[in-house]
Amino acid sequence: MRLSRYFLPVIKETPSDAAIASHRLMLRAGMIKQAAAGIYSWLPLGFRVLRTLERIVHEEQQKAGHIPMLMPTLQPADLWRESGRFDAYGDELLRIRDRHDRDMLYGPTNEEMITDIFRAHVGSYRELPLTLYHIQWKFRDEVRPRFGVMRGREFYMKDGYTFDLTRDDAIHAYNRHMLSYLRTYERMGLKAIPMRADSGPIGGDDTHEFLVLAETGESEVFYDRAILDLRFGDRPVDFDDRAGCQAIVDEWTAPYARTDETHDADRFAQIPADRQMTSRGIEVGQIFYFGTKYSEPMGATVSTAEGAQVPVHMGSHGIGVSRLVGAIIEASHDDKGIIWPEGVTPFHCGIVNLRQGDGDCDTACARIEGELAARGLEALYDDREERAGAKFATMDLIGLPWRITVGPRGLKDGKVELTARRTGDTEEMSVAAAIDRVAQIYGV
Ligand code: ATP
Ligand code: MG
């Protein structure tokens, strides 16, 4: 992509109304534009990152055997009257009335709608287990929308719903979600810690939140430092192997890790003192087994092998896809700008032409762009007539992890520079070597 033909409205001044780094940087890097409080347009650069996160979520969900679909943003109020949540949800629920005076709402979540789909089409235990999910915009009329996309009113969420015959089956579905989430966050370059969460009035302890450590996080968290040493990695996972999945979940839930809502000071005190960590965290996901909370009032039952009718056991499992864009930036930036982890970067590599219009420089840049493209890698080529300093500042701000700089002096010896955004380390090498190195970094 040539920058001269792209739409990257970067902002030089620091926006005064943005309190945290990710919000400031997303505005400055031209990733988002506020449309109303807590509602954002995703400009092309931001949209690329959002789409990448979405793709990772889809891939990991489908590896776990979960089935994608799409439900609408607007829902009829009647479904929510059945569960009792139309009145119970409070002011966060955006209620809308259509021209025929029918009550509607902009979905903050989809338990009722998915339960309605289930009861319409599934009647037998033989059709279980079933996990359906979608990635769709949600609306919650938050009292204090803030921190940009981190606490928006309209936000993008993956929400998955599990249907099982028994509690044990539902716990296996829960475990599948825990594992697929751990892998998802790692692919995004994040360390997200599963923390035992508060299940509220439903009871039971089958809910975990996933928190990314960051000073600007809204939750206070307490954890055993040992959990930071765990890596999910590329280990093969057989999602049908119950004991195997449970063993991995046990490994990740053994070290103490809780938010202030469930914190147990006595248990925390039993951890060796040098491992007791207190910090803040950003909630990037939550998994929840809630049994028959919706299936019972809404009549979502199946027949058992013995011919009885029983309500299905359900769970719902969410990932904050749009919040993750902010969380990744909170976890990975410096005073010059964003530093994208390779797994989520909007472009694989930047190309800076130090003398636009110089035949050799232009040819070399075009060659690099073309050869990277031939290997499936997308470069953002700054081909503007701009000072070198301005081009570097833009690249540093938007945070592409690798930059190839092409200038007339180096090219005389057939050399370009490859710079790592994170360290600033720069190496001189031939054009071919730079292309190979970038390809190698991305494993292509
Ligand atoms: P929070 O406690 O932050 O308000 P929640 O627990 O109400 O979130 P869930 O219902 O668990 O949210 O939703 C699943 C995920 O959606 C959350 O883990 C979070 O990552 C994301 N999310 C929730 N509310 C928002 C919001 N207002 N803006 C952006 N993302 C959100
Ligand atoms: Mg939550």
CSV table of C-alpha atoms and ligand atoms in Angstrom, one decimal:
chain,number,residue,atom,x,y,z
A,1,MET,CA,0.0,0.0,0.0
A,2,ARG,CA,1.4,3.4,-0.9
A,3,LEU,CA,0.9,6.0,1.7
A,4,SER,CA,0.2,8.7,-0.9
A,5,ARG,CA,-2.9,6.7,-1.9
A,6,TYR,CA,-4.0,5.6,1.6
A,7,PHE,CA,-6.1,7.3,4.2
A,8,LEU,CA,-4.0,7.8,7.3
A,9,PRO,CA,-5.1,11.0,9.0
A,10,VAL,CA,-2.4,11.2,11.7
A,11,ILE,CA,-2.6,14.0,14.3
A,12,LYS,CA,0.5,15.8,15.6
A,13,GLU,CA,-1.0,17.3,18.7
A,14,THR,CA,-1.8,15.2,21.7
A,15,PRO,CA,-5.6,15.0,22.1
A,16,SER,CA,-6.5,16.7,25.3
A,17,ASP,CA,-9.5,14.6,26.1
A,18,ALA,CA,-7.7,11.2,26.0
A,19,ALA,CA,-6.6,10.1,29.5
A,20,ILE,CA,-4.6,6.9,28.6
A,21,ALA,CA,-1.9,6.0,26.1
A,22,SER,CA,-3.9,3.7,23.9
A,23,HIS,CA,-6.7,6.2,23.4
A,24,ARG,CA,-4.2,9.0,22.6
A,25,LEU,CA,-2.3,6.8,20.2
A,26,MET,CA,-5.3,5.4,18.4
A,27,LEU,CA,-6.5,9.0,17.8
A,28,ARG,CA,-3.1,10.3,16.8
A,29,ALA,CA,-2.3,7.3,14.5
A,30,GLY,CA,-5.6,7.9,12.6
A,31,MET,CA,-7.1,4.6,13.7
A,32,ILE,CA,-10.4,5.8,15.1
A,33,LYS,CA,-12.6,8.9,15.1
A,34,GLN,CA,-15.2,9.5,17.8
A,35,ALA,CA,-18.7,9.8,16.4
A,36,ALA,CA,-20.4,10.3,19.8
A,37,ALA,CA,-19.5,9.5,23.4
A,38,GLY,CA,-18.3,5.9,23.4
A,39,ILE,CA,-19.1,5.4,19.7
A,40,TYR,CA,-16.3,5.3,17.1
A,41,SER,CA,-15.6,5.0,13.4
A,42,TRP,CA,-12.8,2.6,12.7
A,43,LEU,CA,-10.6,4.4,10.1
A,44,PRO,CA,-8.7,2.2,7.7
A,45,LEU,CA,-5.6,1.5,9.9
A,46,GLY,CA,-7.7,0.7,13.0
A,47,PHE,CA,-10.1,-1.4,10.8
A,48,ARG,CA,-7.1,-3.5,9.7
A,49,VAL,CA,-6.2,-4.3,13.2
A,50,LEU,CA,-9.8,-5.0,14.2
A,51,ARG,CA,-10.2,-7.4,11.3
A,52,THR,CA,-7.0,-9.2,12.2
A,53,LEU,CA,-8.1,-9.7,15.8
A,54,GLU,CA,-11.4,-11.0,14.5
A,55,ARG,CA,-9.7,-13.4,12.2
A,56,ILE,CA,-7.6,-14.8,15.0
A,57,VAL,CA,-10.7,-15.2,17.2
A,58,HIS,CA,-12.5,-17.1,14.4
A,59,GLU,CA,-9.6,-19.4,13.7
A,60,GLU,CA,-9.1,-20.4,17.3
A,61,GLN,CA,-12.8,-20.8,18.0
A,62,GLN,CA,-13.2,-23.1,14.9
A,63,LYS,CA,-10.2,-25.1,16.0
A,64,ALA,CA,-12.0,-25.8,19.2
A,65,GLY,CA,-15.1,-27.0,17.2
A,66,HIS,CA,-17.2,-24.0,17.8
A,67,ILE,CA,-19.6,-22.9,15.0
A,68,PRO,CA,-19.7,-19.3,13.6
A,69,MET,CA,-23.0,-17.6,12.8
A,70,LEU,CA,-24.4,-14.1,13.0
A,71,MET,CA,-27.3,-12.6,15.0
A,72,PRO,CA,-28.6,-9.1,14.5
A,73,THR,CA,-27.8,-6.1,16.7
A,74,LEU,CA,-31.4,-5.2,17.2
A,75,GLN,CA,-33.6,-7.6,19.2
A,76,PRO,CA,-37.3,-7.8,20.1
A,77,ALA,CA,-38.0,-6.9,23.7
A,78,ASP,CA,-40.4,-9.8,24.1
A,79,LEU,CA,-37.5,-12.3,24.2
A,80,TRP,CA,-36.0,-10.3,27.1
A,81,ARG,CA,-39.3,-10.2,28.8
A,82,GLU,CA,-39.3,-14.0,28.9
A,83,SER,CA,-36.0,-14.1,30.7
A,84,GLY,CA,-37.0,-11.1,32.9
A,85,ARG,CA,-34.0,-9.1,31.8
A,86,PHE,CA,-35.9,-6.4,29.9
A,87,ASP,CA,-36.7,-4.7,33.1
A,88,ALA,CA,-33.8,-6.1,35.2
A,89,TYR,CA,-31.0,-4.9,32.9
A,90,GLY,CA,-31.3,-1.2,33.9
A,91,ASP,CA,-30.1,1.9,32.1
A,92,GLU,CA,-27.3,0.2,30.3
A,93,LEU,CA,-29.9,-1.4,28.0
A,94,LEU,CA,-30.7,0.8,25.0
A,95,ARG,CA,-34.4,0.5,24.5
A,96,ILE,CA,-35.8,1.5,21.1
A,97,ARG,CA,-39.4,1.7,19.8
A,98,ASP,CA,-40.1,1.1,16.1
A,99,ARG,CA,-42.8,2.7,13.9
A,100,HIS,CA,-45.4,0.1,14.9
A,101,ASP,CA,-44.7,0.9,18.6
A,102,ARG,CA,-42.9,-2.4,19.2
A,103,ASP,CA,-40.3,-2.4,21.9
A,104,MET,CA,-36.8,-3.3,20.6
A,105,LEU,CA,-33.4,-3.1,22.1
A,106,TYR,CA,-29.8,-2.9,20.8
A,107,GLY,CA,-28.3,-6.1,22.1
A,108,PRO,CA,-25.8,-5.8,24.9
A,109,THR,CA,-25.4,-9.7,24.7
A,110,ASN,CA,-27.4,-12.5,23.1
A,111,GLU,CA,-28.4,-15.2,25.6
A,112,GLU,CA,-32.1,-14.8,24.9
A,113,MET,CA,-31.8,-14.8,21.2
A,114,ILE,CA,-29.6,-17.8,21.0
A,115,THR,CA,-31.8,-19.7,23.4
A,116,ASP,CA,-34.8,-18.9,21.2
A,117,ILE,CA,-32.9,-20.3,18.2
A,118,PHE,CA,-32.0,-23.4,20.1
A,119,ARG,CA,-35.5,-24.1,21.3
A,120,ALA,CA,-36.9,-23.7,17.8
A,121,HIS,CA,-34.6,-26.2,16.3
A,122,VAL,CA,-33.1,-28.6,18.8
A,123,GLY,CA,-35.1,-31.2,20.7
A,124,SER,CA,-33.0,-34.2,21.5
A,125,TYR,CA,-29.9,-35.0,23.5
A,126,ARG,CA,-28.5,-36.6,20.3
A,127,GLU,CA,-28.0,-33.1,18.9
A,128,LEU,CA,-25.7,-32.1,21.7
A,129,PRO,CA,-23.1,-30.8,22.5
A,130,LEU,CA,-23.5,-27.6,20.5
A,131,THR,CA,-21.5,-24.4,20.6
A,132,LEU,CA,-22.6,-21.4,18.5
A,133,TYR,CA,-20.8,-18.1,18.4
A,134,HIS,CA,-20.8,-14.8,16.6
A,135,ILE,CA,-18.8,-11.6,16.5
A,136,GLN,CA,-21.1,-8.7,16.5
A,137,TRP,CA,-21.5,-5.1,17.6
A,138,LYS,CA,-23.0,-4.7,21.1
A,139,PHE,CA,-24.4,-1.6,22.8
A,140,ARG,CA,-24.3,-0.9,26.5
A,141,ASP,CA,-25.2,2.6,27.6
A,142,GLU,CA,-22.3,2.9,30.0
A,143,VAL,CA,-22.5,5.7,32.6
A,144,ARG,CA,-19.0,6.7,31.9
A,145,PRO,CA,-17.7,5.7,28.5
A,146,ARG,CA,-14.0,6.4,28.5
A,147,PHE,CA,-10.6,5.3,27.5
A,148,GLY,CA,-11.6,5.3,23.8
A,149,VAL,CA,-12.5,1.8,22.6
A,150,MET,CA,-11.7,0.3,26.0
A,151,ARG,CA,-15.0,1.3,27.5
A,152,GLY,CA,-17.1,2.2,24.6
A,153,ARG,CA,-20.9,2.2,24.4
A,154,GLU,CA,-20.9,0.5,21.1
A,155,PHE,CA,-18.2,-2.3,21.0
A,156,TYR,CA,-17.3,-5.4,19.1
A,157,MET,CA,-17.6,-8.7,21.0
A,158,LYS,CA,-17.2,-12.3,20.3
A,159,ASP,CA,-19.9,-14.1,22.2
A,160,GLY,CA,-20.3,-17.9,22.2
A,161,TYR,CA,-23.0,-20.0,23.7
A,162,THR,CA,-22.7,-23.6,24.8
A,163,PHE,CA,-25.6,-26.2,25.0
A,164,ASP,CA,-25.0,-29.4,26.8
A,165,LEU,CA,-27.0,-32.2,28.4
A,166,THR,CA,-25.2,-32.3,31.7
A,167,ARG,CA,-23.2,-30.1,34.0
A,168,ASP,CA,-20.1,-32.3,33.2
A,169,ASP,CA,-20.5,-31.8,29.5
A,170,ALA,CA,-21.0,-28.0,30.1
A,171,ILE,CA,-17.8,-27.9,32.1
A,172,HIS,CA,-15.9,-29.5,29.2
A,173,ALA,CA,-17.3,-26.8,26.9
A,174,TYR,CA,-16.1,-24.2,29.5
A,175,ASN,CA,-12.7,-25.8,29.5
A,176,ARG,CA,-12.5,-25.7,25.7
A,177,HIS,CA,-13.2,-22.0,25.9
A,178,MET,CA,-10.5,-21.4,28.4
A,179,LEU,CA,-7.9,-23.1,26.2
A,180,SER,CA,-9.0,-21.5,23.0
A,181,TYR,CA,-8.9,-18.1,24.7
A,182,LEU,CA,-5.5,-18.6,26.2
A,183,ARG,CA,-4.1,-19.4,22.7
A,184,THR,CA,-6.1,-16.5,21.2
A,185,TYR,CA,-4.5,-13.9,23.5
A,186,GLU,CA,-1.0,-15.3,23.1
A,187,ARG,CA,-1.3,-15.0,19.3
A,188,MET,CA,-2.1,-11.4,19.9
A,189,GLY,CA,1.1,-10.9,21.8
A,190,LEU,CA,-0.7,-10.6,25.1
A,191,LYS,CA,-0.3,-12.2,28.5
A,192,ALA,CA,-3.9,-12.6,29.7
A,193,ILE,CA,-4.3,-14.2,33.1
A,194,PRO,CA,-7.4,-16.2,33.8
A,195,MET,CA,-8.7,-15.0,37.2
A,196,ARG,CA,-11.5,-16.4,39.2
A,197,ALA,CA,-14.4,-14.0,38.9
A,198,ASP,CA,-17.5,-13.2,40.8
A,199,SER,CA,-20.5,-15.3,39.6
A,200,GLY,CA,-23.0,-12.9,41.2
A,201,PRO,CA,-26.4,-14.2,42.3
A,202,ILE,CA,-26.1,-17.4,40.2
A,203,GLY,CA,-23.6,-19.0,42.5
A,204,GLY,CA,-20.9,-21.6,41.7
A,205,ASP,CA,-17.4,-20.8,40.8
A,206,ASP,CA,-17.4,-21.5,37.2
A,207,THR,CA,-16.5,-18.2,35.8
A,208,HIS,CA,-13.2,-16.7,34.9
A,209,GLU,CA,-12.2,-13.4,33.6
A,210,PHE,CA,-9.1,-12.9,31.5
A,211,LEU,CA,-7.0,-9.9,32.5
A,212,VAL,CA,-4.1,-8.2,30.8
A,213,LEU,CA,-1.8,-6.5,33.2
A,214,ALA,CA,-1.6,-2.7,32.7
A,215,GLU,CA,-1.3,0.2,35.1
A,216,THR,CA,-4.3,1.8,33.5
A,217,GLY,CA,-6.6,-1.2,33.9
A,218,GLU,CA,-9.9,-0.7,35.7
A,219,SER,CA,-9.6,-3.8,37.9
A,220,GLU,CA,-7.4,-4.3,40.9
A,221,VAL,CA,-5.8,-7.8,40.6
A,222,PHE,CA,-3.9,-10.1,43.0
A,223,TYR,CA,-1.8,-13.0,41.7
A,224,ASP,CA,1.0,-15.4,42.2
A,225,ARG,CA,3.9,-14.4,40.1
A,226,ALA,CA,4.4,-18.1,39.1
A,227,ILE,CA,1.5,-17.7,36.6
A,228,LEU,CA,3.6,-15.3,34.5
A,229,ASP,CA,5.9,-18.2,33.7
A,230,LEU,CA,3.2,-20.2,32.1
A,231,ARG,CA,3.1,-20.3,28.2
A,232,PHE,CA,0.4,-21.9,26.3
A,233,GLY,CA,2.4,-22.0,23.1
A,234,ASP,CA,1.8,-24.2,20.1
A,235,ARG,CA,1.0,-27.3,22.1
A,236,PRO,CA,-1.4,-29.6,20.3
A,237,VAL,CA,-4.8,-29.7,21.9
A,238,ASP,CA,-7.3,-32.5,21.4
A,239,PHE,CA,-10.5,-30.6,22.2
A,240,ASP,CA,-12.4,-33.9,22.5
A,241,ASP,CA,-10.1,-35.2,25.2
A,242,ARG,CA,-11.8,-34.2,28.4
A,243,ALA,CA,-9.1,-35.2,30.8
A,244,GLY,CA,-6.4,-33.6,28.7
A,245,CYS,CA,-8.3,-30.3,28.5
A,246,GLN,CA,-9.1,-30.4,32.2
A,247,ALA,CA,-5.3,-31.0,33.0
A,248,ILE,CA,-4.4,-27.8,31.0
A,249,VAL,CA,-7.1,-25.8,32.8
A,250,ASP,CA,-5.9,-27.1,36.1
A,251,GLU,CA,-2.3,-26.0,35.2
A,252,TRP,CA,-3.5,-22.5,34.5
A,253,THR,CA,-5.9,-22.1,37.4
A,254,ALA,CA,-3.7,-23.6,40.1
A,255,PRO,CA,-1.7,-20.4,40.9
A,256,TYR,CA,-3.7,-17.8,42.8
A,257,ALA,CA,-5.1,-15.1,40.5
A,258,ARG,CA,-8.1,-13.0,41.4
A,259,THR,CA,-9.6,-9.6,41.0
A,260,ASP,CA,-10.7,-7.5,43.9
A,261,GLU,CA,-14.2,-8.9,43.6
A,262,THR,CA,-13.2,-12.4,44.6
A,263,HIS,CA,-9.9,-11.6,46.4
A,264,ASP,CA,-9.2,-13.8,49.5
A,265,ALA,CA,-6.6,-12.1,51.6
A,266,ASP,CA,-5.9,-15.2,53.7
A,267,ARG,CA,-5.2,-17.4,50.8
A,268,PHE,CA,-3.1,-14.7,49.1
A,269,ALA,CA,-1.0,-14.5,52.3
A,270,GLN,CA,-0.1,-18.1,52.0
A,271,ILE,CA,1.8,-17.5,48.7
A,272,PRO,CA,5.6,-16.9,49.3
A,273,ALA,CA,6.0,-13.2,49.9
A,274,ASP,CA,8.2,-12.6,46.9
A,275,ARG,CA,5.6,-14.1,44.6
A,276,GLN,CA,2.6,-12.0,45.9
A,277,MET,CA,1.8,-9.5,43.2
A,278,THR,CA,-0.7,-6.7,43.2
A,279,SER,CA,-1.4,-4.8,40.0
A,280,ARG,CA,-4.1,-3.5,37.8
A,281,GLY,CA,-5.6,-5.3,34.8
A,282,ILE,CA,-7.9,-4.9,31.8
A,283,GLU,CA,-10.6,-7.4,31.3
A,284,VAL,CA,-10.4,-8.8,27.8
A,285,GLY,CA,-12.7,-11.7,28.1
A,286,GLN,CA,-14.9,-13.8,30.4
A,287,ILE,CA,-16.2,-17.3,30.4
A,288,PHE,CA,-19.3,-18.4,32.3
A,289,TYR,CA,-21.1,-21.6,33.1
A,290,PHE,CA,-24.6,-20.7,34.3
A,291,GLY,CA,-26.5,-23.9,34.0
A,292,THR,CA,-30.2,-23.6,33.3
A,293,LYS,CA,-30.6,-19.9,34.0
A,294,TYR,CA,-32.1,-19.1,30.6
A,295,SER,CA,-33.1,-22.6,29.4
A,296,GLU,CA,-35.5,-23.0,32.3
A,297,PRO,CA,-37.6,-19.9,32.0
A,298,MET,CA,-37.4,-19.9,28.2
A,299,GLY,CA,-38.3,-23.6,27.8
A,300,ALA,CA,-35.2,-24.7,26.0
A,301,THR,CA,-35.4,-28.4,26.8
A,302,VAL,CA,-34.2,-31.7,25.2
A,303,SER,CA,-35.4,-35.2,25.5
A,304,THR,CA,-33.0,-37.6,27.3
A,305,ALA,CA,-32.2,-41.2,26.3
A,306,GLU,CA,-34.8,-42.2,29.0
A,307,GLY,CA,-37.5,-40.1,27.4
A,308,ALA,CA,-37.5,-37.3,30.0
A,309,GLN,CA,-37.5,-33.6,29.1
A,310,VAL,CA,-34.7,-31.6,30.7
A,311,PRO,CA,-33.6,-28.0,30.4
A,312,VAL,CA,-30.1,-27.7,28.7
A,313,HIS,CA,-27.0,-26.6,30.6
A,314,MET,CA,-25.7,-23.4,29.1
A,315,GLY,CA,-22.6,-21.2,29.2
A,316,SER,CA,-21.7,-18.0,27.6
A,317,HIS,CA,-18.2,-16.9,26.7
A,318,GLY,CA,-17.1,-13.5,25.5
A,319,ILE,CA,-14.0,-11.8,24.1
A,320,GLY,CA,-13.9,-8.0,23.9
A,321,VAL,CA,-12.5,-7.7,20.4
A,322,SER,CA,-12.6,-3.9,20.1
A,323,ARG,CA,-11.3,-3.5,23.6
A,324,LEU,CA,-8.4,-5.7,22.8
A,325,VAL,CA,-7.1,-3.2,20.2
A,326,GLY,CA,-6.7,-0.8,23.1
A,327,ALA,CA,-5.4,-3.4,25.5
A,328,ILE,CA,-2.6,-4.5,23.1
A,329,ILE,CA,-1.5,-0.8,22.7
A,330,GLU,CA,-1.6,-0.4,26.5
A,331,ALA,CA,0.7,-3.4,26.8
A,332,SER,CA,3.0,-2.4,23.9
A,333,HIS,CA,4.0,1.2,23.2
A,334,ASP,CA,6.6,3.7,24.0
A,335,ASP,CA,6.8,7.5,24.0
A,336,LYS,CA,7.1,7.6,20.2
A,337,GLY,CA,4.0,5.5,19.5
A,338,ILE,CA,2.5,2.1,19.2
A,339,ILE,CA,4.6,-1.1,18.9
A,340,TRP,CA,2.5,-3.8,17.2
A,341,PRO,CA,3.2,-7.4,18.0
A,342,GLU,CA,3.9,-9.2,14.7
A,343,GLY,CA,0.7,-11.3,15.0
A,344,VAL,CA,-1.6,-8.3,14.9
A,345,THR,CA,0.2,-5.6,13.0
A,346,PRO,CA,-1.8,-3.7,10.4
A,347,PHE,CA,1.0,-4.0,7.9
A,348,HIS,CA,3.9,-6.4,8.2
A,349,CYS,CA,6.6,-3.9,7.3
A,350,GLY,CA,7.0,-0.2,6.6
A,351,ILE,CA,9.1,1.1,3.7
A,352,VAL,CA,10.6,4.5,3.9
A,353,ASN,CA,11.9,6.1,0.8
A,354,LEU,CA,14.4,8.8,1.8
A,355,ARG,CA,14.6,10.4,-1.7
A,356,GLN,CA,11.2,10.1,-3.4
A,357,GLY,CA,11.7,10.8,-7.1
A,358,ASP,CA,15.2,9.4,-7.3
A,359,GLY,CA,15.1,6.6,-9.9
A,360,ASP,CA,17.1,4.1,-8.0
A,361,CYS,CA,15.3,4.6,-4.7
A,362,ASP,CA,11.9,4.5,-6.3
A,363,THR,CA,12.8,1.2,-8.1
A,364,ALA,CA,14.2,-0.4,-5.0
A,365,CYS,CA,11.2,0.5,-2.9
A,366,ALA,CA,8.8,-0.8,-5.5
A,367,ARG,CA,10.8,-4.0,-5.7
A,368,ILE,CA,10.7,-4.5,-2.0
A,369,GLU,CA,6.9,-3.9,-1.9
A,370,GLY,CA,6.3,-6.2,-4.8
A,371,GLU,CA,8.5,-9.1,-3.5
A,372,LEU,CA,7.0,-8.9,0.0
A,373,ALA,CA,3.6,-9.0,-1.6
A,374,ALA,CA,4.6,-12.1,-3.6
A,375,ARG,CA,5.2,-13.8,-0.3
A,376,GLY,CA,1.9,-12.7,1.1
A,377,LEU,CA,3.3,-9.8,3.2
A,378,GLU,CA,1.8,-6.3,3.1
A,379,ALA,CA,4.0,-3.3,3.3
A,380,LEU,CA,3.1,0.3,3.9
A,381,TYR,CA,5.3,2.3,1.6
A,382,ASP,CA,5.8,5.9,2.5
A,383,ASP,CA,6.2,7.4,-1.0
A,384,ARG,CA,5.3,10.9,0.0
A,385,GLU,CA,7.5,14.0,-0.7
A,386,GLU,CA,8.3,14.5,3.0
A,387,ARG,CA,11.3,15.0,5.2
A,388,ALA,CA,13.0,11.8,6.5
A,389,GLY,CA,12.2,12.9,10.1
A,390,ALA,CA,8.5,13.2,9.4
A,391,LYS,CA,8.4,9.8,7.7
A,392,PHE,CA,10.2,8.2,10.6
A,393,ALA,CA,7.9,9.9,13.1
A,394,THR,CA,4.8,8.6,11.3
A,395,MET,CA,6.2,5.0,11.1
A,396,ASP,CA,7.1,5.1,14.8
A,397,LEU,CA,3.7,6.4,15.7
A,398,ILE,CA,1.7,3.8,13.8
A,399,GLY,CA,4.1,1.2,15.2
A,400,LEU,CA,4.8,-1.3,12.4
A,401,PRO,CA,7.3,-3.8,13.9
A,402,TRP,CA,9.8,-3.6,11.0
A,403,ARG,CA,10.9,-0.8,8.7
A,404,ILE,CA,13.1,-0.9,5.6
A,405,THR,CA,14.7,2.4,4.9
A,406,VAL,CA,15.9,3.1,1.4
A,407,GLY,CA,18.3,6.0,0.7
A,408,PRO,CA,20.6,7.0,-2.2
A,409,ARG,CA,23.8,6.7,-0.2
A,410,GLY,CA,23.2,3.1,0.9
A,411,LEU,CA,21.9,2.1,-2.4
A,412,LYS,CA,25.2,3.0,-4.1
A,413,ASP,CA,26.6,-0.1,-2.3
A,414,GLY,CA,23.4,-2.0,-2.9
A,415,LYS,CA,22.4,-1.6,0.8
A,416,VAL,CA,19.2,-0.7,2.7
A,417,GLU,CA,18.5,-0.6,6.4
A,418,LEU,CA,16.2,-2.9,8.4
A,419,THR,CA,15.0,-1.4,11.7
A,420,ALA,CA,13.2,-3.1,14.6
A,421,ARG,CA,10.5,-0.8,16.0
A,422,ARG,CA,10.8,-2.3,19.5
A,423,THR,CA,14.5,-1.9,20.0
A,424,GLY,CA,15.4,0.7,17.4
A,425,ASP,CA,18.2,-1.7,16.3
A,426,THR,CA,19.2,-1.1,12.7
A,427,GLU,CA,21.1,-3.3,10.4
A,428,GLU,CA,22.5,-2.6,6.9
A,429,MET,CA,22.0,-5.3,4.3
A,430,SER,CA,21.2,-6.0,0.7
A,431,VAL,CA,17.7,-5.5,-0.6
A,432,ALA,CA,17.3,-9.3,-1.1
A,433,ALA,CA,18.6,-10.0,2.4
A,434,ALA,CA,16.1,-7.4,3.9
A,435,ILE,CA,13.2,-9.1,2.1
A,436,ASP,CA,14.3,-12.5,3.2
A,437,ARG,CA,14.7,-11.4,6.8
A,438,VAL,CA,11.2,-10.0,7.0
A,439,ALA,CA,9.8,-13.1,5.3
A,440,GLN,CA,11.7,-15.2,7.8
A,441,ILE,CA,10.3,-13.2,10.8
A,442,TYR,CA,6.8,-13.9,9.6
A,443,GLY,CA,7.5,-17.5,8.8
A,444,VAL,CA,6.8,-17.3,5.1
B,1,ATP,P1,-16.8,-4.7,32.3
B,1,ATP,O1,-16.7,-5.4,33.7
B,1,ATP,O2,-15.5,-4.2,31.8
B,1,ATP,O3,-17.9,-3.7,32.2
B,1,ATP,P2,-18.4,-6.9,31.6
B,1,ATP,O4,-17.9,-8.0,32.6
B,1,ATP,O5,-19.6,-6.3,31.8
B,1,ATP,O6,-17.2,-5.9,31.3
B,1,ATP,P3,-18.9,-9.1,29.7
B,1,ATP,O7,-20.3,-9.1,29.7
B,1,ATP,O8,-18.1,-10.1,30.4
B,1,ATP,O9,-18.4,-7.6,30.1
B,1,ATP,O10,-18.4,-9.0,28.2
B,1,ATP,C1,-17.4,-9.7,27.6
B,1,ATP,C2,-16.2,-8.8,27.2
B,1,ATP,O11,-16.6,-7.7,26.4
B,1,ATP,C3,-15.5,-8.2,28.4
B,1,ATP,O12,-14.6,-9.1,28.9
B,1,ATP,C4,-14.8,-7.0,27.8
B,1,ATP,O13,-13.6,-7.4,27.2
B,1,ATP,C5,-15.8,-6.6,26.6
B,1,ATP,N1,-16.5,-5.4,27.0
B,1,ATP,C6,-17.5,-5.3,28.0
B,1,ATP,N2,-18.0,-4.1,28.1
B,1,ATP,C7,-17.3,-3.3,27.2
B,1,ATP,C8,-17.3,-1.9,26.8
B,1,ATP,N3,-18.2,-1.1,27.4
B,1,ATP,N4,-16.5,-1.5,25.9
B,1,ATP,C9,-15.6,-2.4,25.3
B,1,ATP,N5,-15.5,-3.7,25.6
B,1,ATP,C10,-16.4,-4.2,26.5
B,2,MG,MG,-17.1,-9.6,32.3
